[in-house]
mmCIF file of C-alpha atoms in Angstrom:
data_model
loop_
_atom_site.group_PDB
_atom_site.id
_atom_site.type_symbol
_atom_site.label_atom_id
_atom_site.label_comp_id
_atom_site.label_asym_id
_atom_site.label_seq_id
_atom_site.Cartn_x
_atom_site.Cartn_y
_atom_site.Cartn_z
ATOM 1 C CA MET U 1 -47.836 -69.038 -52.430
ATOM 2 C CA ARG U 2 -47.009 -66.901 -55.465
ATOM 3 C CA ALA U 3 -44.278 -64.319 -55.059
ATOM 4 C CA VAL U 4 -41.959 -62.063 -57.029
ATOM 5 C CA ALA U 5 -38.338 -62.310 -55.908
ATOM 6 C CA TYR U 6 -34.703 -62.542 -56.994
ATOM 7 C CA GLN U 7 -31.423 -64.062 -55.811
ATOM 8 C CA THR U 8 -28.638 -61.877 -57.269
ATOM 9 C CA PRO U 9 -28.689 -58.117 -57.935
ATOM 10 C CA HIS U 10 -29.133 -57.217 -61.594
ATOM 11 C CA PRO U 11 -30.049 -54.108 -63.602
ATOM 12 C CA ILE U 12 -33.822 -53.937 -63.960
ATOM 13 C CA ASP U 13 -33.721 -54.774 -67.682
ATOM 14 C CA HIS U 14 -32.075 -58.133 -66.896
ATOM 15 C CA PRO U 15 -34.574 -61.040 -67.056
ATOM 16 C CA ALA U 16 -33.468 -62.308 -63.624
ATOM 17 C CA ALA U 17 -33.859 -58.925 -61.906
ATOM 18 C CA LEU U 18 -37.311 -59.984 -60.662
ATOM 19 C CA LEU U 19 -38.881 -63.403 -61.182
ATOM 20 C CA ASP U 20 -42.268 -65.043 -60.634
ATOM 21 C CA ILE U 21 -41.721 -67.919 -58.187
ATOM 22 C CA GLU U 22 -43.505 -70.114 -55.631
ATOM 23 C CA LEU U 23 -42.611 -69.966 -51.925
ATOM 24 C CA PRO U 24 -43.972 -71.717 -48.820
ATOM 25 C CA THR U 25 -46.746 -69.822 -47.038
ATOM 26 C CA PRO U 26 -45.375 -68.645 -43.669
ATOM 27 C CA THR U 27 -46.997 -69.310 -40.281
ATOM 28 C CA PRO U 28 -47.482 -66.506 -37.734
ATOM 29 C CA GLN U 29 -45.773 -66.773 -34.353
ATOM 30 C CA GLY U 30 -45.687 -64.423 -31.360
ATOM 31 C CA ARG U 31 -47.025 -60.976 -32.267
ATOM 32 C CA ASP U 32 -46.981 -61.623 -36.013
ATOM 33 C CA ILE U 33 -50.046 -61.436 -38.197
ATOM 34 C CA LEU U 34 -50.285 -63.185 -41.555
ATOM 35 C CA VAL U 35 -51.603 -60.747 -44.140
ATOM 36 C CA ALA U 36 -53.184 -61.911 -47.385
ATOM 37 C CA VAL U 37 -51.713 -59.184 -49.600
ATOM 38 C CA GLN U 38 -54.290 -57.521 -51.848
ATOM 39 C CA ALA U 39 -52.278 -54.579 -53.200
ATOM 40 C CA ILE U 40 -48.810 -53.083 -53.000
ATOM 41 C CA ALA U 41 -46.978 -49.879 -53.864
ATOM 42 C CA VAL U 42 -43.415 -49.594 -55.124
ATOM 43 C CA ASN U 43 -40.899 -47.255 -53.491
ATOM 44 C CA PRO U 44 -37.307 -46.128 -54.117
ATOM 45 C CA VAL U 45 -36.197 -48.346 -51.228
ATOM 46 C CA ASP U 46 -37.292 -51.350 -53.305
ATOM 47 C CA THR U 47 -34.925 -50.412 -56.107
ATOM 48 C CA LYS U 48 -32.059 -49.657 -53.713
ATOM 49 C CA VAL U 49 -32.364 -53.009 -51.934
ATOM 50 C CA ARG U 50 -32.679 -54.840 -55.261
ATOM 51 C CA ALA U 51 -29.452 -53.249 -56.469
ATOM 52 C CA ASN U 52 -27.469 -54.136 -53.353
ATOM 53 C CA ARG U 53 -28.840 -57.149 -51.451
ATOM 54 C CA SER U 54 -28.097 -60.748 -52.416
ATOM 55 C CA ALA U 55 -29.997 -63.770 -51.174
ATOM 56 C CA ALA U 56 -28.395 -66.363 -48.939
ATOM 57 C CA ALA U 57 -27.582 -69.643 -50.675
ATOM 58 C CA GLY U 58 -30.780 -71.350 -51.791
ATOM 59 C CA GLU U 59 -32.945 -68.442 -50.585
ATOM 60 C CA TRP U 60 -34.784 -65.585 -52.285
ATOM 61 C CA VAL U 61 -35.102 -61.858 -51.601
ATOM 62 C CA THR U 62 -38.741 -60.751 -51.567
ATOM 63 C CA LEU U 63 -39.026 -56.966 -51.745
ATOM 64 C CA GLY U 64 -41.954 -54.704 -50.952
ATOM 65 C CA TRP U 65 -42.619 -52.349 -48.047
ATOM 66 C CA ASP U 66 -46.049 -50.922 -48.773
ATOM 67 C CA ALA U 67 -49.141 -53.096 -48.685
ATOM 68 C CA SER U 68 -52.816 -53.430 -47.919
ATOM 69 C CA GLY U 69 -54.571 -56.686 -47.276
ATOM 70 C CA ILE U 70 -56.726 -58.912 -45.106
ATOM 71 C CA VAL U 71 -55.611 -60.635 -41.915
ATOM 72 C CA GLU U 72 -55.492 -64.366 -42.657
ATOM 73 C CA ALA U 73 -54.216 -65.610 -39.278
ATOM 74 C CA VAL U 74 -52.611 -64.262 -36.113
ATOM 75 C CA GLY U 75 -49.873 -65.389 -33.745
ATOM 76 C CA PRO U 76 -50.705 -66.403 -30.168
ATOM 77 C CA ASP U 77 -49.598 -63.061 -28.669
ATOM 78 C CA VAL U 78 -51.517 -60.771 -31.028
ATOM 79 C CA VAL U 79 -54.016 -58.508 -29.252
ATOM 80 C CA GLY U 80 -55.130 -55.899 -31.796
ATOM 81 C CA PHE U 81 -56.203 -57.877 -34.865
ATOM 82 C CA ARG U 82 -58.248 -60.886 -35.893
ATOM 83 C CA PRO U 83 -58.783 -62.768 -39.162
ATOM 84 C CA GLY U 84 -60.834 -60.770 -41.618
ATOM 85 C CA ASP U 85 -59.532 -57.330 -40.576
ATOM 86 C CA ARG U 86 -58.582 -54.999 -43.446
ATOM 87 C CA VAL U 87 -55.091 -53.646 -42.730
ATOM 88 C CA TRP U 88 -52.236 -51.617 -44.174
ATOM 89 C CA HIS U 89 -48.555 -51.467 -43.332
ATOM 90 C CA ALA U 90 -45.008 -50.810 -44.535
ATOM 91 C CA GLY U 91 -43.423 -53.657 -42.595
ATOM 92 C CA ASP U 92 -39.837 -54.441 -41.668
ATOM 93 C CA LEU U 93 -36.759 -54.019 -43.875
ATOM 94 C CA GLN U 94 -35.163 -57.168 -42.403
ATOM 95 C CA ARG U 95 -38.050 -59.495 -43.270
ATOM 96 C CA ALA U 96 -39.639 -60.815 -46.459
ATOM 97 C CA GLY U 97 -41.656 -58.076 -48.115
ATOM 98 C CA SER U 98 -45.041 -57.698 -49.725
ATOM 99 C CA TYR U 99 -44.314 -58.912 -53.270
ATOM 100 C CA ALA U 100 -46.094 -62.127 -52.272
ATOM 101 C CA GLU U 101 -49.571 -63.480 -51.654
ATOM 102 C CA TYR U 102 -48.925 -63.685 -47.892
ATOM 103 C CA GLN U 103 -46.647 -61.687 -45.607
ATOM 104 C CA LEU U 104 -45.782 -61.868 -41.910
ATOM 105 C CA VAL U 105 -45.778 -58.504 -40.101
ATOM 106 C CA ASP U 106 -45.443 -57.592 -36.427
ATOM 107 C CA GLU U 107 -48.811 -56.208 -35.332
ATOM 108 C CA ARG U 108 -47.116 -53.103 -33.868
ATOM 109 C CA LEU U 109 -46.289 -52.017 -37.421
ATOM 110 C CA VAL U 110 -49.801 -52.543 -38.795
ATOM 111 C CA GLY U 111 -52.809 -50.223 -38.844
ATOM 112 C CA HIS U 112 -56.482 -50.648 -39.651
ATOM 113 C CA MET U 113 -57.054 -49.589 -43.253
ATOM 114 C CA PRO U 114 -59.276 -46.573 -44.029
ATOM 115 C CA HIS U 115 -62.878 -47.626 -44.597
ATOM 116 C CA SER U 116 -63.221 -45.237 -47.528
ATOM 117 C CA LEU U 117 -60.410 -46.646 -49.694
ATOM 118 C CA ASP U 118 -60.059 -49.701 -51.889
ATOM 119 C CA PHE U 119 -56.975 -51.865 -51.431
ATOM 120 C CA ALA U 120 -54.976 -50.452 -54.356
ATOM 121 C CA THR U 121 -55.460 -46.858 -53.270
ATOM 122 C CA ALA U 122 -54.706 -47.671 -49.640
ATOM 123 C CA ALA U 123 -51.429 -49.351 -50.586
ATOM 124 C CA SER U 124 -50.085 -46.012 -51.819
ATOM 125 C CA LEU U 125 -49.913 -44.502 -48.341
ATOM 126 C CA PRO U 126 -48.249 -46.477 -45.502
ATOM 127 C CA LEU U 127 -44.519 -45.991 -46.143
ATOM 128 C CA THR U 128 -44.821 -42.397 -47.266
ATOM 129 C CA ALA U 129 -47.256 -41.505 -44.482
ATOM 130 C CA ILE U 130 -45.007 -43.024 -41.817
ATOM 131 C CA THR U 131 -41.922 -41.287 -43.237
ATOM 132 C CA ALA U 132 -43.635 -37.913 -43.546
ATOM 133 C CA TRP U 133 -45.334 -38.149 -40.142
ATOM 134 C CA GLU U 134 -42.175 -39.173 -38.303
ATOM 135 C CA MET U 135 -40.150 -36.418 -39.970
ATOM 136 C CA LEU U 136 -42.691 -33.680 -39.241
ATOM 137 C CA PHE U 137 -43.843 -34.660 -35.770
ATOM 138 C CA ASP U 138 -41.167 -36.928 -34.255
ATOM 139 C CA ARG U 139 -38.001 -35.402 -35.736
ATOM 140 C CA LEU U 140 -38.870 -31.729 -36.413
ATOM 141 C CA GLN U 141 -41.553 -31.753 -33.679
ATOM 142 C CA LEU U 142 -43.894 -29.428 -35.548
ATOM 143 C CA ARG U 143 -47.154 -28.703 -33.731
ATOM 144 C CA ARG U 144 -50.396 -26.967 -34.662
ATOM 145 C CA ASP U 145 -50.331 -24.976 -31.424
ATOM 146 C CA ASP U 146 -46.857 -23.538 -32.112
ATOM 147 C CA PRO U 147 -47.136 -19.918 -30.922
ATOM 148 C CA SER U 148 -44.893 -18.689 -33.736
ATOM 149 C CA PRO U 149 -45.143 -21.066 -36.707
ATOM 150 C CA GLY U 150 -42.478 -20.611 -39.321
ATOM 151 C CA GLN U 151 -41.950 -21.768 -42.867
ATOM 152 C CA LEU U 152 -41.470 -25.348 -44.052
ATOM 153 C CA LEU U 153 -39.661 -25.778 -47.364
ATOM 154 C CA ILE U 154 -40.008 -29.294 -48.810
ATOM 155 C CA ILE U 155 -37.492 -29.997 -51.576
ATOM 156 C CA GLY U 156 -38.804 -32.688 -53.927
ATOM 157 C CA ALA U 157 -42.415 -32.208 -52.888
ATOM 158 C CA ALA U 158 -44.008 -33.950 -55.887
ATOM 159 C CA GLY U 159 -42.763 -37.443 -55.048
ATOM 160 C CA GLY U 160 -44.423 -40.053 -52.886
ATOM 161 C CA VAL U 161 -43.198 -38.770 -49.517
ATOM 162 C CA GLY U 162 -43.463 -35.124 -50.558
ATOM 163 C CA SER U 163 -47.059 -35.485 -51.710
ATOM 164 C CA ILE U 164 -48.189 -36.722 -48.300
ATOM 165 C CA MET U 165 -45.840 -34.462 -46.306
ATOM 166 C CA VAL U 166 -47.339 -31.367 -47.922
ATOM 167 C CA GLN U 167 -50.823 -32.525 -46.953
ATOM 168 C CA LEU U 168 -49.923 -33.421 -43.371
ATOM 169 C CA ALA U 169 -48.098 -30.145 -42.824
ATOM 170 C CA ARG U 170 -50.992 -28.136 -44.245
ATOM 171 C CA GLN U 171 -53.693 -30.039 -42.350
ATOM 172 C CA LEU U 172 -51.986 -30.470 -38.980
ATOM 173 C CA THR U 173 -49.789 -27.375 -38.574
ATOM 174 C CA ASN U 174 -50.011 -23.632 -39.122
ATOM 175 C CA PHE U 175 -46.663 -23.441 -40.896
ATOM 176 C CA THR U 176 -46.343 -21.816 -44.309
ATOM 177 C CA VAL U 177 -45.740 -24.766 -46.636
ATOM 178 C CA ILE U 178 -43.486 -24.204 -49.643
ATOM 179 C CA GLY U 179 -42.869 -27.122 -52.016
ATOM 180 C CA THR U 180 -40.394 -27.486 -54.841
ATOM 181 C CA ALA U 181 -40.949 -29.081 -58.238
ATOM 182 C CA SER U 182 -39.197 -28.535 -61.554
ATOM 183 C CA ARG U 183 -41.931 -29.152 -64.146
ATOM 184 C CA ALA U 184 -45.287 -27.457 -64.723
ATOM 185 C CA SER U 185 -47.207 -30.695 -64.157
ATOM 186 C CA THR U 186 -45.433 -31.492 -60.883
ATOM 187 C CA GLN U 187 -45.785 -27.918 -59.687
ATOM 188 C CA GLU U 188 -49.542 -28.191 -60.199
ATOM 189 C CA TRP U 189 -49.481 -31.508 -58.300
ATOM 190 C CA VAL U 190 -47.757 -29.862 -55.306
ATOM 191 C CA LEU U 191 -50.190 -26.957 -55.218
ATOM 192 C CA ALA U 192 -53.123 -29.370 -55.437
ATOM 193 C CA ALA U 193 -51.692 -31.224 -52.420
ATOM 194 C CA GLY U 194 -52.035 -28.008 -50.420
ATOM 195 C CA ALA U 195 -48.744 -26.124 -50.589
ATOM 196 C CA HIS U 196 -49.077 -22.370 -50.098
ATOM 197 C CA HIS U 197 -46.313 -21.778 -52.652
ATOM 198 C CA VAL U 198 -44.213 -23.786 -55.102
ATOM 199 C CA ILE U 199 -40.744 -22.968 -56.434
ATOM 200 C CA ASP U 200 -38.370 -24.696 -58.888
ATOM 201 C CA HIS U 201 -35.480 -26.617 -57.302
ATOM 202 C CA SER U 202 -33.592 -26.647 -60.615
ATOM 203 C CA GLN U 203 -33.138 -22.878 -60.198
ATOM 204 C CA PRO U 204 -31.444 -20.960 -57.344
ATOM 205 C CA LEU U 205 -33.700 -21.150 -54.285
ATOM 206 C CA ALA U 206 -32.868 -17.907 -52.435
ATOM 207 C CA PRO U 207 -34.063 -15.506 -55.177
ATOM 208 C CA GLN U 208 -37.333 -17.418 -55.578
ATOM 209 C CA LEU U 209 -37.956 -17.339 -51.827
ATOM 210 C CA ALA U 210 -37.144 -13.627 -51.794
ATOM 211 C CA GLU U 211 -39.792 -13.056 -54.461
ATOM 212 C CA LEU U 212 -42.283 -14.688 -52.099
ATOM 213 C CA GLY U 213 -41.151 -12.391 -49.296
ATOM 214 C CA PHE U 214 -38.965 -14.842 -47.354
ATOM 215 C CA ALA U 215 -35.357 -13.910 -46.610
ATOM 216 C CA HIS U 216 -34.978 -17.214 -44.740
ATOM 217 C CA VAL U 217 -37.088 -20.224 -43.799
ATOM 218 C CA SER U 218 -37.215 -21.877 -40.389
ATOM 219 C CA HIS U 219 -37.391 -25.513 -41.559
ATOM 220 C CA VAL U 220 -36.168 -27.368 -44.648
ATOM 221 C CA VAL U 221 -36.834 -31.013 -45.479
ATOM 222 C CA CYS U 222 -34.881 -32.349 -48.451
ATOM 223 C CA LEU U 223 -36.277 -35.549 -49.906
ATOM 224 C CA THR U 224 -33.895 -36.098 -52.812
ATOM 225 C CA HIS U 225 -30.430 -35.111 -54.113
ATOM 226 C CA THR U 226 -29.542 -33.477 -50.807
ATOM 227 C CA ASP U 227 -25.875 -33.167 -51.731
ATOM 228 C CA GLU U 228 -26.792 -31.028 -54.752
ATOM 229 C CA HIS U 229 -28.933 -28.665 -52.673
ATOM 230 C CA TYR U 230 -26.933 -28.640 -49.440
ATOM 231 C CA ALA U 231 -25.054 -25.345 -49.857
ATOM 232 C CA GLN U 232 -28.283 -23.555 -50.743
ATOM 233 C CA ILE U 233 -30.088 -25.142 -47.803
ATOM 234 C CA VAL U 234 -27.503 -23.780 -45.382
ATOM 235 C CA GLU U 235 -27.839 -20.359 -47.033
ATOM 236 C CA ILE U 236 -31.653 -20.131 -46.854
ATOM 237 C CA LEU U 237 -32.139 -21.586 -43.377
ATOM 238 C CA ALA U 238 -32.716 -19.072 -40.600
ATOM 239 C CA PRO U 239 -30.395 -19.036 -37.587
ATOM 240 C CA GLN U 240 -31.407 -21.825 -35.182
ATOM 241 C CA GLY U 241 -33.348 -23.435 -38.009
ATOM 242 C CA HIS U 242 -34.016 -27.120 -38.606
ATOM 243 C CA PHE U 243 -32.855 -29.289 -41.500
ATOM 244 C CA GLY U 244 -34.297 -32.755 -42.180
ATOM 245 C CA LEU U 245 -33.405 -35.297 -44.857
ATOM 246 C CA ILE U 246 -34.320 -38.844 -45.800
ATOM 247 C CA ASP U 247 -32.096 -39.713 -48.772
ATOM 248 C CA ASP U 248 -28.547 -41.062 -49.030
ATOM 249 C CA PRO U 249 -26.385 -38.220 -50.366
ATOM 250 C CA ALA U 250 -23.930 -39.309 -53.021
ATOM 251 C CA THR U 251 -21.191 -37.187 -51.449
ATOM 252 C CA LEU U 252 -20.433 -36.477 -47.813
ATOM 253 C CA LEU U 253 -22.108 -33.453 -46.249
ATOM 254 C CA ASP U 254 -19.879 -31.067 -44.297
ATOM 255 C CA ILE U 255 -22.001 -30.614 -41.184
ATOM 256 C CA ARG U 256 -19.562 -27.979 -39.930
ATOM 257 C CA LEU U 257 -21.436 -25.561 -42.197
ATOM 258 C CA LEU U 258 -24.414 -25.839 -39.846
ATOM 259 C CA LYS U 259 -22.506 -24.620 -36.794
ATOM 260 C CA ARG U 260 -22.469 -20.869 -37.474
ATOM 261 C CA LYS U 261 -26.282 -20.755 -37.515
ATOM 262 C CA SER U 262 -26.742 -23.472 -34.859
ATOM 263 C CA ILE U 263 -28.857 -25.445 -37.333
ATOM 264 C CA ALA U 264 -30.295 -28.712 -36.035
ATOM 265 C CA LEU U 265 -29.919 -31.772 -38.272
ATOM 266 C CA HIS U 266 -32.647 -34.449 -38.370
ATOM 267 C CA TRP U 267 -32.377 -37.709 -40.300
ATOM 268 C CA GLU U 268 -35.450 -39.899 -40.796
ATOM 269 C CA LEU U 269 -35.611 -43.604 -41.623
ATOM 270 C CA MET U 270 -39.022 -45.106 -41.062
ATOM 271 C CA PHE U 271 -37.470 -48.559 -40.544
ATOM 272 C CA THR U 272 -35.490 -47.497 -37.447
ATOM 273 C CA ARG U 273 -38.173 -48.610 -34.990
ATOM 274 C CA SER U 274 -38.469 -52.082 -36.530
ATOM 275 C CA LEU U 275 -34.721 -52.471 -37.153
ATOM 276 C CA TYR U 276 -33.956 -51.906 -33.468
ATOM 277 C CA GLN U 277 -37.228 -53.192 -31.970
ATOM 278 C CA THR U 278 -37.537 -49.900 -30.097
ATOM 279 C CA ALA U 279 -39.745 -49.585 -27.040
ATOM 280 C CA ASP U 280 -42.035 -47.235 -28.980
ATOM 281 C CA MET U 281 -42.388 -49.462 -32.055
ATOM 282 C CA ALA U 282 -46.176 -49.435 -31.658
ATOM 283 C CA ALA U 283 -46.098 -45.707 -32.483
ATOM 284 C CA GLN U 284 -46.228 -46.776 -36.134
ATOM 285 C CA GLN U 285 -49.502 -48.608 -35.561
ATOM 286 C CA ALA U 286 -50.900 -45.537 -33.794
ATOM 287 C CA LEU U 287 -49.904 -43.125 -36.529
ATOM 288 C CA LEU U 288 -51.270 -45.399 -39.283
ATOM 289 C CA ASN U 289 -54.590 -45.454 -37.437
ATOM 290 C CA GLN U 290 -54.529 -41.658 -37.158
ATOM 291 C CA VAL U 291 -53.757 -41.332 -40.856
ATOM 292 C CA ALA U 292 -56.670 -43.666 -41.619
ATOM 293 C CA GLN U 293 -58.989 -41.379 -39.651
ATOM 294 C CA LEU U 294 -57.724 -38.348 -41.585
ATOM 295 C CA VAL U 295 -58.337 -40.150 -44.874
ATOM 296 C CA ASP U 296 -61.857 -41.185 -43.877
ATOM 297 C CA ALA U 297 -62.571 -37.601 -42.773
ATOM 298 C CA GLY U 298 -61.524 -36.326 -46.206
ATOM 299 C CA GLN U 299 -58.575 -34.386 -44.799
ATOM 300 C CA LEU U 300 -55.900 -36.479 -46.490
ATOM 301 C CA LYS U 301 -55.891 -37.602 -50.114
ATOM 302 C CA PRO U 302 -54.138 -40.716 -51.455
ATOM 303 C CA THR U 303 -51.125 -40.164 -53.661
ATOM 304 C CA VAL U 304 -51.583 -42.733 -56.431
ATOM 305 C CA GLY U 305 -49.782 -41.741 -59.602
ATOM 306 C CA GLU U 306 -50.265 -44.862 -61.732
ATOM 307 C CA HIS U 307 -51.787 -48.343 -61.416
ATOM 308 C CA PHE U 308 -49.556 -50.914 -63.098
ATOM 309 C CA GLY U 309 -51.972 -53.861 -62.987
ATOM 310 C CA LEU U 310 -51.457 -57.291 -61.440
ATOM 311 C CA ILE U 311 -48.659 -58.139 -59.012
ATOM 312 C CA ASN U 312 -46.200 -60.036 -61.198
ATOM 313 C CA ALA U 313 -42.564 -59.814 -62.230
ATOM 314 C CA ALA U 314 -43.169 -58.100 -65.569
ATOM 315 C CA ASN U 315 -45.254 -55.315 -64.064
ATOM 316 C CA LEU U 316 -42.877 -54.854 -61.151
ATOM 317 C CA ARG U 317 -39.917 -54.587 -63.509
ATOM 318 C CA ARG U 318 -41.787 -51.792 -65.311
ATOM 319 C CA ALA U 319 -42.475 -50.069 -61.997
ATOM 320 C CA HIS U 320 -38.840 -50.273 -60.903
ATOM 321 C CA ALA U 321 -37.693 -48.908 -64.262
ATOM 322 C CA LEU U 322 -40.005 -45.901 -63.956
ATOM 323 C CA LEU U 323 -38.814 -45.156 -60.424
ATOM 324 C CA GLU U 324 -35.186 -45.403 -61.494
ATOM 325 C CA SER U 325 -35.848 -42.978 -64.363
ATOM 326 C CA GLY U 326 -36.742 -40.251 -61.854
ATOM 327 C CA GLN U 327 -39.936 -39.439 -63.779
ATOM 328 C CA ALA U 328 -42.515 -40.986 -61.430
ATOM 329 C CA ARG U 329 -45.194 -38.702 -59.979
ATOM 330 C CA GLY U 330 -46.993 -39.907 -56.894
ATOM 331 C CA LYS U 331 -47.067 -43.624 -56.090
ATOM 332 C CA ILE U 332 -47.073 -46.671 -58.393
ATOM 333 C CA VAL U 333 -49.502 -49.349 -57.203
ATOM 334 C CA LEU U 334 -50.310 -52.919 -58.259
ATOM 335 C CA SER U 335 -53.093 -55.188 -57.061
ATOM 336 C CA GLY U 336 -54.099 -58.844 -57.217
ATOM 337 C CA PHE U 337 -52.408 -61.972 -58.464
ATOM 338 C CA ALA U 338 -53.273 -63.669 -61.737
ATOM 339 C CA GLY U 339 -55.404 -66.785 -61.666
#
């Protein structure tokens, strides 16, 4: 099968950073399904793994944790899928990814794709939807029936995770949703996603919130550059508030600053369930199916920013370069293999 992979970490402008290669087509065992990959999306995790993970001797690293496709075959213990099913998934960080014509994925991490989307559009959603859903509803435990909904500030709301988190929070909770974005175009993007308000994270946050009438907010989720915003986050959070993050801060955070206000800290990694084979791993299948229903009902909009064409090394190098520049808006998708 055709695949895009590498063996040694390189900067993305190096010709060996990502290569077009041929690999054996895998065979499903146990609860695995074999997905014929139709489209993929590129995420920051792809660039981080590429910069840090080396292949074992004689092996290749195949990236990619966002895909849509068609079930080609199933393992003997699979109960929820059959060949021909249209599916979507983010997969498992420890296994070969979706930059390939075929990928093995545990069925508990796979959902049925929305009927209303094509493959390329569908590929933009799994990883970000899982991350946003788990942060909002598993970590922060937000609920529509909250008797006293507060305010949710999402820092970095114009990116892939932010774009879907804004929508989920607006559709499934009664919280006041405030997003941050630093450019006019990204601010418009956040408002279009459903945020009640948008402020600029390149400027002090407290005065902007005060202008909106908020002395404090009950919940903050920081999706990027948490170390740069941390002191302000502690300042603007209400006593007994909740702080969630998903990134890897460049400097250590002094969590002692949270004590005075009894602020709860929540960290989200959507790969935790698959990394540790948790008893509730199938929760990812369930939430992907719920997200598909929301999409088909018109309540959730895909977050495609750009379509970069066919799945090949040249196009994926372009996609990685754009992500690393910090200028991407929404998700970058690719679909199909040449020939």
